[in-house]
Short mmCIF file of C-alpha atoms in Angstrom, two decimals:
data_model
loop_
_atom_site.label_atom_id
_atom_site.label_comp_id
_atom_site.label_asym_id
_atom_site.label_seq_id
_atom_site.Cartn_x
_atom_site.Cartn_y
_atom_site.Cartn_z
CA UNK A 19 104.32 99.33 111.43
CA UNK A 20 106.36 96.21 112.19
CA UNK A 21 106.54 93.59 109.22
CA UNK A 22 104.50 90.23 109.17
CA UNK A 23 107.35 88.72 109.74
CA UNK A 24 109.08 115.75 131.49
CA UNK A 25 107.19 115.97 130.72
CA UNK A 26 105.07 113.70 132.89
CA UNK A 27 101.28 113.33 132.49
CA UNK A 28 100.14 116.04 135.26
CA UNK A 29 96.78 116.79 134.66
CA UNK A 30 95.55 114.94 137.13
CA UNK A 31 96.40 117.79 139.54
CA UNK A 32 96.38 120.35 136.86
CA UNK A 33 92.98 119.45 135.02
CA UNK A 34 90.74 122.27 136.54
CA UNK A 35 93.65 125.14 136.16
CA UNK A 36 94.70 124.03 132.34
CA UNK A 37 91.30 123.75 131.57
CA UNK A 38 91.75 120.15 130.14
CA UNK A 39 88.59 118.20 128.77
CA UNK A 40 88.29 114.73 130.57
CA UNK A 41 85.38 113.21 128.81
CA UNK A 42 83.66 110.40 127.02
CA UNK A 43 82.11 110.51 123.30
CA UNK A 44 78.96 111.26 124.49
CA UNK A 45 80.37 114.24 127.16
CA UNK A 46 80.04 112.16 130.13
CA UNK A 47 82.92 113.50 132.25
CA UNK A 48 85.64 111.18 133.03
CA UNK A 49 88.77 110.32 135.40
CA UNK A 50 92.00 109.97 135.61
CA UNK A 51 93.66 107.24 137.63
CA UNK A 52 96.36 108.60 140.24
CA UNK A 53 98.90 107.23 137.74
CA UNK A 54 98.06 110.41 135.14
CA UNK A 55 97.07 106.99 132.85
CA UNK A 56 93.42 107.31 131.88
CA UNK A 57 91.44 104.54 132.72
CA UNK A 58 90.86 101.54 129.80
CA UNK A 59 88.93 103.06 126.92
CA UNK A 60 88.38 106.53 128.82
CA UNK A 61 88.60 109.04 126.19
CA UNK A 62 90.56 112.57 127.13
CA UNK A 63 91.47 115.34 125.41
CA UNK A 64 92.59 119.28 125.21
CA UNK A 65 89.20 121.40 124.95
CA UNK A 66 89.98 122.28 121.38
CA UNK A 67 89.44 119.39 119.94
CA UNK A 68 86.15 116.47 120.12
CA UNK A 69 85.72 113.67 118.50
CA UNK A 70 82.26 113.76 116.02
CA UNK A 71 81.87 109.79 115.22
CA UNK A 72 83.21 106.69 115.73
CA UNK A 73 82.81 103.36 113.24
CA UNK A 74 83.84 100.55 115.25
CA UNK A 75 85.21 97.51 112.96
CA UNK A 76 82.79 95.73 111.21
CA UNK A 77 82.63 91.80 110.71
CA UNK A 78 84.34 90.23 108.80
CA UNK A 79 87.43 92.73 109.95
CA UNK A 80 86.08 93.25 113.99
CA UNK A 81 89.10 90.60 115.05
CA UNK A 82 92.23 91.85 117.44
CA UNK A 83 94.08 90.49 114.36
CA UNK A 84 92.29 92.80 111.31
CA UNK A 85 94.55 95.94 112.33
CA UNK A 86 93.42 98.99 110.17
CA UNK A 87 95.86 100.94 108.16
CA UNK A 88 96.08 103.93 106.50
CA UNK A 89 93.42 106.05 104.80
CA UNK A 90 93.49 107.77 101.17
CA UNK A 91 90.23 110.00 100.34
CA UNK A 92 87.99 110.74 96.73
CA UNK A 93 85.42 113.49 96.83
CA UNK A 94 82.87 112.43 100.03
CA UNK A 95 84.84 109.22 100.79
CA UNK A 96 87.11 107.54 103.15
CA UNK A 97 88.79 104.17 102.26
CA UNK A 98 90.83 102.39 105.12
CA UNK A 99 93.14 99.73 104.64
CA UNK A 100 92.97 96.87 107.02
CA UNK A 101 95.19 93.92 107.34
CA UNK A 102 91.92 91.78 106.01
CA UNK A 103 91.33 93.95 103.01
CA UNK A 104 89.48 97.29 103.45
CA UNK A 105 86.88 99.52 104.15
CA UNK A 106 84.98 102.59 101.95
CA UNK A 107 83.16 105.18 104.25
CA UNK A 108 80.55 107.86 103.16
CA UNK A 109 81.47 111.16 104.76
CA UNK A 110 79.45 113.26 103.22
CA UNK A 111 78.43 113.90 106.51
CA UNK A 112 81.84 113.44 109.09
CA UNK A 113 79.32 113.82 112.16
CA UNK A 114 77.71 110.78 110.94
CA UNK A 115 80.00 108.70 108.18
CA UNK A 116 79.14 105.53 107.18
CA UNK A 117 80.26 102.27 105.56
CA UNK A 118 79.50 101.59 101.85
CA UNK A 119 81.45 98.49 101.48
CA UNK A 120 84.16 96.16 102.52
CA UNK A 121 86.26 94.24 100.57
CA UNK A 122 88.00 90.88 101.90
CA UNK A 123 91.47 90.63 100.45
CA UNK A 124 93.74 89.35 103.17
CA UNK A 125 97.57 90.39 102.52
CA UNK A 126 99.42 92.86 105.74
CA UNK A 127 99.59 95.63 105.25
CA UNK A 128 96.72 96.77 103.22
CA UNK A 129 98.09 100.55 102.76
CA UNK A 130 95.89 102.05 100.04
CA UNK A 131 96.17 104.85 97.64
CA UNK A 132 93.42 106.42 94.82
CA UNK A 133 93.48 107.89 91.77
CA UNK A 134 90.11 108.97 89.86
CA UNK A 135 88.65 105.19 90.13
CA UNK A 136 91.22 102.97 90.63
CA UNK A 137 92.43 102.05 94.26
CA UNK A 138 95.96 100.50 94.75
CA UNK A 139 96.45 98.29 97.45
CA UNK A 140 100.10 97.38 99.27
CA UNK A 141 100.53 93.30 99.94
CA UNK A 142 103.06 93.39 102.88
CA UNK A 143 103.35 88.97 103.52
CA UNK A 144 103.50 86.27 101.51
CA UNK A 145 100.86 84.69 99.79
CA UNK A 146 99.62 81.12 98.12
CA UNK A 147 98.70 83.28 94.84
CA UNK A 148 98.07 87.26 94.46
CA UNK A 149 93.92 86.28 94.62
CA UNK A 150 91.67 87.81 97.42
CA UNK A 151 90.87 84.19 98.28
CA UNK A 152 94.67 83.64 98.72
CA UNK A 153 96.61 81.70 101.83
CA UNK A 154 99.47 82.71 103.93
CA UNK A 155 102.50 80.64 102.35
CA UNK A 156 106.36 80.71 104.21
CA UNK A 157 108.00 83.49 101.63
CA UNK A 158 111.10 81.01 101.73
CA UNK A 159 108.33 79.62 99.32
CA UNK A 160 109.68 80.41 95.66
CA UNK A 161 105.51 80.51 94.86
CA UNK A 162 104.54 82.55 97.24
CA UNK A 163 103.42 86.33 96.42
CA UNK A 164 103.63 90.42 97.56
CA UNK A 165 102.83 93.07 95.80
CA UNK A 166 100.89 95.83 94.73
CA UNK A 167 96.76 94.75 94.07
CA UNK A 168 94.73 97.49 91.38
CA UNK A 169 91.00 97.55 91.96
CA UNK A 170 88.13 99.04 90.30
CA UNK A 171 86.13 101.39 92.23
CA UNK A 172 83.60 103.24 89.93
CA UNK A 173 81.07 101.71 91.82
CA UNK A 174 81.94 102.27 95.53
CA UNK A 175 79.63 99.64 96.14
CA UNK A 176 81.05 97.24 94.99
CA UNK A 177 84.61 97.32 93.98
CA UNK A 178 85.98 94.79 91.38
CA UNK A 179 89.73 93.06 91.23
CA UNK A 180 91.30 94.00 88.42
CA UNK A 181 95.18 93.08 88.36
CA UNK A 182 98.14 92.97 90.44
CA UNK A 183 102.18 93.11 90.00
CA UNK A 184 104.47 91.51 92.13
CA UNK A 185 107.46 93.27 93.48
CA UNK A 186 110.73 91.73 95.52
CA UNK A 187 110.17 91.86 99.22
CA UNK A 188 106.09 92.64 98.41
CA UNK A 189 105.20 96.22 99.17
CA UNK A 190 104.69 97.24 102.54
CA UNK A 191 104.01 101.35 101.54
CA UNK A 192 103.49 102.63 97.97
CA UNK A 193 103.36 106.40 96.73
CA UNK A 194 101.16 107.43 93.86
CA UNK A 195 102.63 110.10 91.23
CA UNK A 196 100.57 110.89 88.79
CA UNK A 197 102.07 110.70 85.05
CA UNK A 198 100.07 112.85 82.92
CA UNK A 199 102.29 112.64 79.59
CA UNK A 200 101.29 109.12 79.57
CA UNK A 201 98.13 108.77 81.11
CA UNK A 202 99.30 106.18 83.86
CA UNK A 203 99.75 106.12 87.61
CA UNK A 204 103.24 105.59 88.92
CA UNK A 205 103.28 103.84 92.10
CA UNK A 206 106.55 104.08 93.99
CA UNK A 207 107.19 100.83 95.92
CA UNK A 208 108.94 100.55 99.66
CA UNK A 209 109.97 96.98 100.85
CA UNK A 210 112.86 95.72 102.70
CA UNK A 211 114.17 92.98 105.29
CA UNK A 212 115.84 90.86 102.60
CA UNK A 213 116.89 87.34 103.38
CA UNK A 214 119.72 84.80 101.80
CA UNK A 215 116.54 81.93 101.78
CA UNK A 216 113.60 84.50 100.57
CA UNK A 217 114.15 83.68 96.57
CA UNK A 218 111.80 86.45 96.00
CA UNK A 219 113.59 89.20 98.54
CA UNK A 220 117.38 88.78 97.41
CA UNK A 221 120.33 90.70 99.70
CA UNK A 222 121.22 93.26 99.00
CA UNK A 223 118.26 95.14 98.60
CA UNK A 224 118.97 98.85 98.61
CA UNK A 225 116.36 99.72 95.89
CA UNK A 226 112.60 100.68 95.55
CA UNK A 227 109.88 98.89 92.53
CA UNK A 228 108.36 101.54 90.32
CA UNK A 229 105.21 100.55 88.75
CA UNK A 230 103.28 101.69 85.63
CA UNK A 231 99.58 101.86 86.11
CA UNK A 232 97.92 102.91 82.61
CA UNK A 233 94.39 104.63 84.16
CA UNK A 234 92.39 103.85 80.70
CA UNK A 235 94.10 100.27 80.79
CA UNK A 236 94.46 98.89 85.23
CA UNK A 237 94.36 95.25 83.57
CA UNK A 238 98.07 95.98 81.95
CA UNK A 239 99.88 97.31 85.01
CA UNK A 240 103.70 96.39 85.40
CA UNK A 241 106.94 96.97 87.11
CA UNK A 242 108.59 98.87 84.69
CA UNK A 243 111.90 100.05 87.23
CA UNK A 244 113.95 99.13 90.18
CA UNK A 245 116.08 102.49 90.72
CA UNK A 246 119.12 101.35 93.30
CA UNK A 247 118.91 104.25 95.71
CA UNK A 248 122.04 103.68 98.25
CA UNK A 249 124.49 102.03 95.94
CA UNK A 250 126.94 101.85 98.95
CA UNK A 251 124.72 99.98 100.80
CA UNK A 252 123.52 102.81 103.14
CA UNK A 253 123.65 102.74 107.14
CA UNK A 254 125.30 99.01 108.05
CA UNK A 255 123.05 99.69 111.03
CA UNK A 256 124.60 99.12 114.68
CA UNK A 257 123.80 100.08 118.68
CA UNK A 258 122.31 103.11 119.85
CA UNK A 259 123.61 104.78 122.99
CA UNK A 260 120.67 103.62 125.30
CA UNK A 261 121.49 99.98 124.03
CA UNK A 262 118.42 99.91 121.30
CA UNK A 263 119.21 98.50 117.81
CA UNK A 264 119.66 101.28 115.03
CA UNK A 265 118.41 99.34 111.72
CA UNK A 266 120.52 99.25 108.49
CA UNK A 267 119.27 100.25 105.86
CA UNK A 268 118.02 97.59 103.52
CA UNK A 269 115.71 99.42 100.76
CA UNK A 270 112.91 101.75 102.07
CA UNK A 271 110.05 101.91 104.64
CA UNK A 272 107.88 104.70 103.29
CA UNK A 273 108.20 107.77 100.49
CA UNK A 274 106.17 110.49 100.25
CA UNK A 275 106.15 112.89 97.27
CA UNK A 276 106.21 116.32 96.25
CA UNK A 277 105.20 116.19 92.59
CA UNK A 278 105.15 120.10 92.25
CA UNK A 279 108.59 120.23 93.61
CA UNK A 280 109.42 117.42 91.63
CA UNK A 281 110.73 116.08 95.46
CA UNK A 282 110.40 113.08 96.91
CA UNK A 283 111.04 112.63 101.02
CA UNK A 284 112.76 108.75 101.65
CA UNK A 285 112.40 107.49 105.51
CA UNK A 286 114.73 104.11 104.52
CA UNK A 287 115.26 102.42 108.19
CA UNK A 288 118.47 103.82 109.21
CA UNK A 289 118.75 106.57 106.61
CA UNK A 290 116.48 109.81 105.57
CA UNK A 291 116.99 111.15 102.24
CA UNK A 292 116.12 114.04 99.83
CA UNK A 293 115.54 112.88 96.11
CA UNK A 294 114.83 114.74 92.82
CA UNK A 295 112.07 112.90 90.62
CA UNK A 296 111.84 115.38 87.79
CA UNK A 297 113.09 112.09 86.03
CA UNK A 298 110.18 109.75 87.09
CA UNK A 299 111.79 106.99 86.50
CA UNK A 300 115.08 107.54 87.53
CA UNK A 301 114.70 108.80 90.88
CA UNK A 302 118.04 110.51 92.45
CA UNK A 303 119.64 111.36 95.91
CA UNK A 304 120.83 114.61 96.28
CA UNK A 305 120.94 114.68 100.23
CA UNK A 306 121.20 111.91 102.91
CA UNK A 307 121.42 111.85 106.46
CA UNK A 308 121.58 110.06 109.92
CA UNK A 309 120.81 109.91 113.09
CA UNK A 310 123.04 107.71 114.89
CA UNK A 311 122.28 108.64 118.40
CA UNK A 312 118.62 108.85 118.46
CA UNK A 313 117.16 107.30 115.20
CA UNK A 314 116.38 103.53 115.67
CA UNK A 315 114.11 103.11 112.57
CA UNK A 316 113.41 106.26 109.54
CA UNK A 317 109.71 105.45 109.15
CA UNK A 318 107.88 108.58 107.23
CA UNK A 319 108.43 111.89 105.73
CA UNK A 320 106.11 115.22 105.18
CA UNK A 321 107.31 118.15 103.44
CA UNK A 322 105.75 121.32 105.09
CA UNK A 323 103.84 123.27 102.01
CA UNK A 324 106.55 125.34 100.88
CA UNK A 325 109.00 122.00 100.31
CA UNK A 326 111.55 123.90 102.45
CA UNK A 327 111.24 121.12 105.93
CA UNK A 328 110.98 117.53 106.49
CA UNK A 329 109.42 115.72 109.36
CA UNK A 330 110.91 112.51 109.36
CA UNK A 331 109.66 109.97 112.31
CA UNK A 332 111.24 107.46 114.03
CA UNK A 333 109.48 104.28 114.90
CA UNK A 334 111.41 103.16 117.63
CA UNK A 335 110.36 99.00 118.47
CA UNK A 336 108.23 98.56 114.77
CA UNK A 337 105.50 100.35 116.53
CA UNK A 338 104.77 97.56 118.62
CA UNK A 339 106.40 99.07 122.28
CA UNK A 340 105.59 101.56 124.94
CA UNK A 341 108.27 104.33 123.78
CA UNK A 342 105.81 107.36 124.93
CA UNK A 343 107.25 107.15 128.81
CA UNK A 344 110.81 108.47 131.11
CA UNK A 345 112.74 105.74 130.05
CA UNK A 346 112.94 106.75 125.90
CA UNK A 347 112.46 109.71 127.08
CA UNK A 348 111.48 113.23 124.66
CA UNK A 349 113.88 112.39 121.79
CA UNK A 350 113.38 108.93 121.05
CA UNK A 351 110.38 107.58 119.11
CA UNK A 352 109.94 111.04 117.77
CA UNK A 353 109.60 113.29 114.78
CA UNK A 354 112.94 115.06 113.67
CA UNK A 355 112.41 118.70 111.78
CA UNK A 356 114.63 118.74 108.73
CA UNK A 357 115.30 121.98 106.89
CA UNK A 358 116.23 122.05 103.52
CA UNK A 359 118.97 124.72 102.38
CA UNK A 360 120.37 125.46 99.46
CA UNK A 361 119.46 124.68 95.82
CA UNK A 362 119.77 121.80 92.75
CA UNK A 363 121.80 119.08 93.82
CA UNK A 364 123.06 121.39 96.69
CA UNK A 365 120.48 121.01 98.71
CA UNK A 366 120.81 119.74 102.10
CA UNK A 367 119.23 118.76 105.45
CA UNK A 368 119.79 120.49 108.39
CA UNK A 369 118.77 119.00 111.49
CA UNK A 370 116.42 121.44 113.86
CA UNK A 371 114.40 119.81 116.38
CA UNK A 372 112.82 117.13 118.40
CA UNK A 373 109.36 116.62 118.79
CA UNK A 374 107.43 113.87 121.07
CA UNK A 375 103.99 114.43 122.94
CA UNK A 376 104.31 115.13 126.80
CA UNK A 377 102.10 112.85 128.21
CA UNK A 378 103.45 109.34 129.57
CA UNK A 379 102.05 106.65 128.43
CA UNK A 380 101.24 103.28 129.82
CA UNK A 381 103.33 100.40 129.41
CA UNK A 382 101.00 98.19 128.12
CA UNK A 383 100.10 100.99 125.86
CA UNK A 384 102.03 101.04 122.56
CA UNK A 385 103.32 104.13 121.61
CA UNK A 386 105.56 106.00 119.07
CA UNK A 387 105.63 108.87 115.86
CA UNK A 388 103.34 107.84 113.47
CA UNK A 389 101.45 108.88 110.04
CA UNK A 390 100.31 112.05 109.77
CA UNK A 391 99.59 115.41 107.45
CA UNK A 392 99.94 118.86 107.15
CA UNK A 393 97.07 120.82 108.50
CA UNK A 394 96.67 123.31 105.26
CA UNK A 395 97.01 127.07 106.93
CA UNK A 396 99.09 129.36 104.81
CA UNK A 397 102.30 130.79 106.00
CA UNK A 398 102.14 127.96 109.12
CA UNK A 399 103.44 124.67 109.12
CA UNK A 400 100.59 122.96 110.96
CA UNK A 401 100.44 118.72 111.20
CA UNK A 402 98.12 116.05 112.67
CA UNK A 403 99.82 113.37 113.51
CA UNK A 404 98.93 109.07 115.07
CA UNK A 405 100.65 108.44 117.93
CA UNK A 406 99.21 104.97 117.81
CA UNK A 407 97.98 104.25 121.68
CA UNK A 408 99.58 107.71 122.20
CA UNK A 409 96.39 109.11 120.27
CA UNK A 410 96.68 112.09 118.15
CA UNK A 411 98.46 115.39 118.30
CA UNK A 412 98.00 118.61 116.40
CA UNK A 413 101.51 120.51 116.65
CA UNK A 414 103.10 123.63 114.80
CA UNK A 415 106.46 123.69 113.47
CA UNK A 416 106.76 126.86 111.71
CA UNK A 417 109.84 127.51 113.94
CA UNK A 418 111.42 124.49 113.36
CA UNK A 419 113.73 124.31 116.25
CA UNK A 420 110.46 125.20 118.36
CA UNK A 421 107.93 123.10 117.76
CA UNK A 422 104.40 123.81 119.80
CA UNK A 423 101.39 121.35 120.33
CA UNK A 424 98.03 122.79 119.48
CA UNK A 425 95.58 120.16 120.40
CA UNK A 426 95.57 116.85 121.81
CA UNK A 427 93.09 113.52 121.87
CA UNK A 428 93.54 110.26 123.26
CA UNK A 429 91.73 106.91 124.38
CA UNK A 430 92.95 105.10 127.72
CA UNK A 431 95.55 102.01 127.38
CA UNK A 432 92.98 98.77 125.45
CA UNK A 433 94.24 96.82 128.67
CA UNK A 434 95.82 97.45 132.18
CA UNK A 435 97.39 93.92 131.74
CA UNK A 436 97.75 93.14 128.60
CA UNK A 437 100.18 94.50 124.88
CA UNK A 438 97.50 94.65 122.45
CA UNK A 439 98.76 96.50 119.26
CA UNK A 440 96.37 99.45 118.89
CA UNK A 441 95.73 103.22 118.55
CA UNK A 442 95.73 105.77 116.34
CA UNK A 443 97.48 104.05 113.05
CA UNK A 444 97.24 107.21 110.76
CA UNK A 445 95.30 110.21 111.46
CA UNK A 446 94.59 112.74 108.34
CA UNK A 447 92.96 116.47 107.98
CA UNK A 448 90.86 116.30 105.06
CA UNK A 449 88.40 119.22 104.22
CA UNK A 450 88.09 120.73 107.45
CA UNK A 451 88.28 117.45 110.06
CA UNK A 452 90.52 114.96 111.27
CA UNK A 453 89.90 111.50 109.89
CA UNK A 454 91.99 108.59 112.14
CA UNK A 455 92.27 104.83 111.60
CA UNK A 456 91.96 103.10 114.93
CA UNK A 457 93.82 99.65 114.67
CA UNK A 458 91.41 98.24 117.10
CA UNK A 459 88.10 101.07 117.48
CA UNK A 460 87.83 101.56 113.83
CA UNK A 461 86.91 105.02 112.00
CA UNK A 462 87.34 108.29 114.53
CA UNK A 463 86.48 111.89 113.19
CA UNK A 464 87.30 114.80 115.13
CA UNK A 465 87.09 118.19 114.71
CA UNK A 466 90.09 120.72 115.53
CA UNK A 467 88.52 124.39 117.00
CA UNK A 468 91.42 126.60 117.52
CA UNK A 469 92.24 129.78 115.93
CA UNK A 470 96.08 128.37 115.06
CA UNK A 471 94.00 125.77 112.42
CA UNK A 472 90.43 127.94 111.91
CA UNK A 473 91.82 129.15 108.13
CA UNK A 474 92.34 124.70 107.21
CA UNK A 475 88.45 124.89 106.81
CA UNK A 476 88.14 126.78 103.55
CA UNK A 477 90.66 124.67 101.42
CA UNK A 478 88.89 121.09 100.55
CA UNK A 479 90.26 118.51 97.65
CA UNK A 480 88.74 116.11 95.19
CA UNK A 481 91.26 113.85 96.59
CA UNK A 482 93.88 113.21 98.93
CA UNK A 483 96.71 110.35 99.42
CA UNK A 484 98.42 111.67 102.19
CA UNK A 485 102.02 110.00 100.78
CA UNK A 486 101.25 112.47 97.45
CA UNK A 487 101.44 115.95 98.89
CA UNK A 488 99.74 118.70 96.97
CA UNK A 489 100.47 122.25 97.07
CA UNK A 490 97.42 124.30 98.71
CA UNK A 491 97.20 128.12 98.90
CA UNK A 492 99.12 129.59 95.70
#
């Protein structure tokens, strides 16, 4: 998401042949304008997949302004990052979840991550002070804070503020590895868009924040590393074909790790790159790439289960624009397949495929590749991804230079008129459903029916940050 700072749709006609589900929550069949654009708020979808629930935001975080965020789970719980702080969820019972608490702690983005009790929390804009009760303050402001925010949350009832580090540029994502020889969590920082009159965001800034977390001790968390990761600057940045900006690279948007693999995946705005972490703290990279003709901004990274692909996505216009239509057209705002080949510091990524949903989307409807996560099936690579006001699409890349969608679910445009940011921000399998934070609707669960996913039932976690991939089926 943006800092603080031919497939055409033809199931109108098609609908009754293909079988397509055109319906409401509550199974009230619905239409489709002649435009293939549902109507506002009409819900549609493939028949293999329903939504179970919906949460719509809760005061204090029910404004157009408290976007949610992303989602990290522990045991029977869902907590949701909002730009106003976030939100825990029972769901015990996914037909029926429900909220447990909400914490307000103002600071964009909100991105969360758990481990046993402690939640980490990613401050993405400057702040008076690094309080909950803090103030926006211009980050050209040498007082002014970002970082990374360590709660207590033993009680899920009522979660308690227990320190915070700040980091250059704040965080806008963090990834938790665990560090068992020491008893601490390791959260990998991602922040960028340095400026010569941001004291606390310095040019150049090709580097990520790595900080220490001791889990018996939250209270004496600190940055303990700043590994430089693209010592020659990386991609300068420059025009795409179509005319759209390509961003340089100017530190990193979003990691996600492998810890079994000892991998990490980098999606670093105009560069994607493979690094080896079997030295925590001294992260390298051993393979880099780019996409100069499609790429406009590296966003996100999943390793299929086997740590032998990469989906990195491109979030073409900060996720703010209508990219899901004939003028971007199938290959840009999309996911790029990545295999990985060869071995050690040998290893390299080799570019396989494309993949963008079909259906056209509205232009008032933004719409682009979002987060997402590995549906756990062994031998398949399986994902769920956000496609923010695209929806959500379940899609199998086991043939990586043919990928397949399995399932598909969707809202109509929030307005006919009007760009209102909204959609499906991330959207998660976790022990047997799909869990998706709605920017604007809140908490949707739906449940995937399809032979392709059936065997992603069986395997459940204790926990689950989508940005720390674990190994399933061994």
């Amino acid at each position: 998401m943006f800092r603080t700072h031919r497939l055409s749709r033809v199931f109108v006609a098609a609908a009754g042949a293909a079988g397509l589900a055109l319906s409401g929550l509550a199974g009230v069949p619905g239409a489709v304008a002649q435009s293939g654009i549902p109507p506002v708020d009409q819900i549609v979808h493939s028949p293999n997949i329903r939504q179970i629930a919906n949460i719509p935001k809760q005061a204090p975080f029910n404004t157009t302004n408290a976007l949610g965020t992303d989602i990290a789970f522990t045991g029977d719980h869902a907590i949701v990052g909002n730009y106003d702080g976030f939100v825990i969820y029972d769901i015990k019972q996914p037909s029926k979840p429900e909220i447990v608490s909400q914490v307000l702690c103002p600071g964009s983005q909100n991105d969360v991550s758990v481990s046993g009790n402690l939640l980490f929390l990613s401050t993405d804009s400057s702040r008076s002070d690094n309080s909950c009760q803090s103030a926006p303050l211009p980050a050209s402001n040498k007082g002014a804070w970002e970082g990374i925010k360590v709660f207590d949350i033993s009680d899920l009832k009522n979660p308690k503020y227990v320190s915070a580090v700040e980091t250059d540029c704040g965080s806008h994502t963090h990834t938790l590895v665990p560090d068992e020889k020491t008893d601490s969590t390791l959260l990998y920082v991602s922040s960028y868009a340095p400026a010569a009159n941001l004291p606390d965001c310095q040019p150049p800034h090709d580097k990520i924040s790595i900080v220490k977390v001791p889990n018996q001790a939250p209270q004496d968390a600190a940055l303990i590393a700043t590994p430089v990761l693209f010592p020659d600057g990386g991609n300068p940045g420059g025009d795409n074909p179509d005319g759209t900006r390509r961003s340089a690279t100017t530190g990193c948007h979003d990691l996600t790790a492998f810890p079994e693999k000892n991998l990490m995946g980098g999606a670093c705005m105009g560069d994607g790159v493979l690094i080896d972490i079997t030295d925590r703290l001294n992260p390298r990279v051993i393979e880099r790439v780019q996409d100069n003709v499609n790429f406009a901004f590296w966003h996100s990274a999943t390793f299929n289960n086997d740590g032998t692909k990469v989906v990195f996505t491109d979030e073409l216009g900060g996720g703010g624009l209508a990219t899901c239509n004939a003028k971007f057209g199938p290959n840009r705002g999309a996911d790029g397949i990545y295999d990985i080949t060869g071995t050690g510091d040998d290893r390299k990524l080799e570019f396989r495929s494309y993949y963008k949903i079909s259906r056209y989307q509205a232009e008032t409807e933004n719409c682009v590749a979002h987060n997402g996560s590995l549906i756990p099936v062994k031998g398949r690579d399986i994902m769920v991804q956000a496609w923010y006001q695209g929806g959500i699409s379940v899609w199998d890349f086991t043939d990586s230079a043919n990928p397949k969608e399995i399932a598909w679910w969707e809202r109509g445009p929030l307005s006919n008129t009007e760009n209102i940011t909204g959609g499906s921000w991330s959207a998660y399998y976790y022990n047997g459903y799909i869990y998706s934070s709605d920017i604007q609707k809140g908490l949707d669960v739906l449940d995937v029916r399809d032979r392709a996913t059936a065997p992603g039932k069986s395997v459940k976690f204790d926990e689950f940050n989508p940005q720390t991939q674990p190994r399933y089926g061994r």
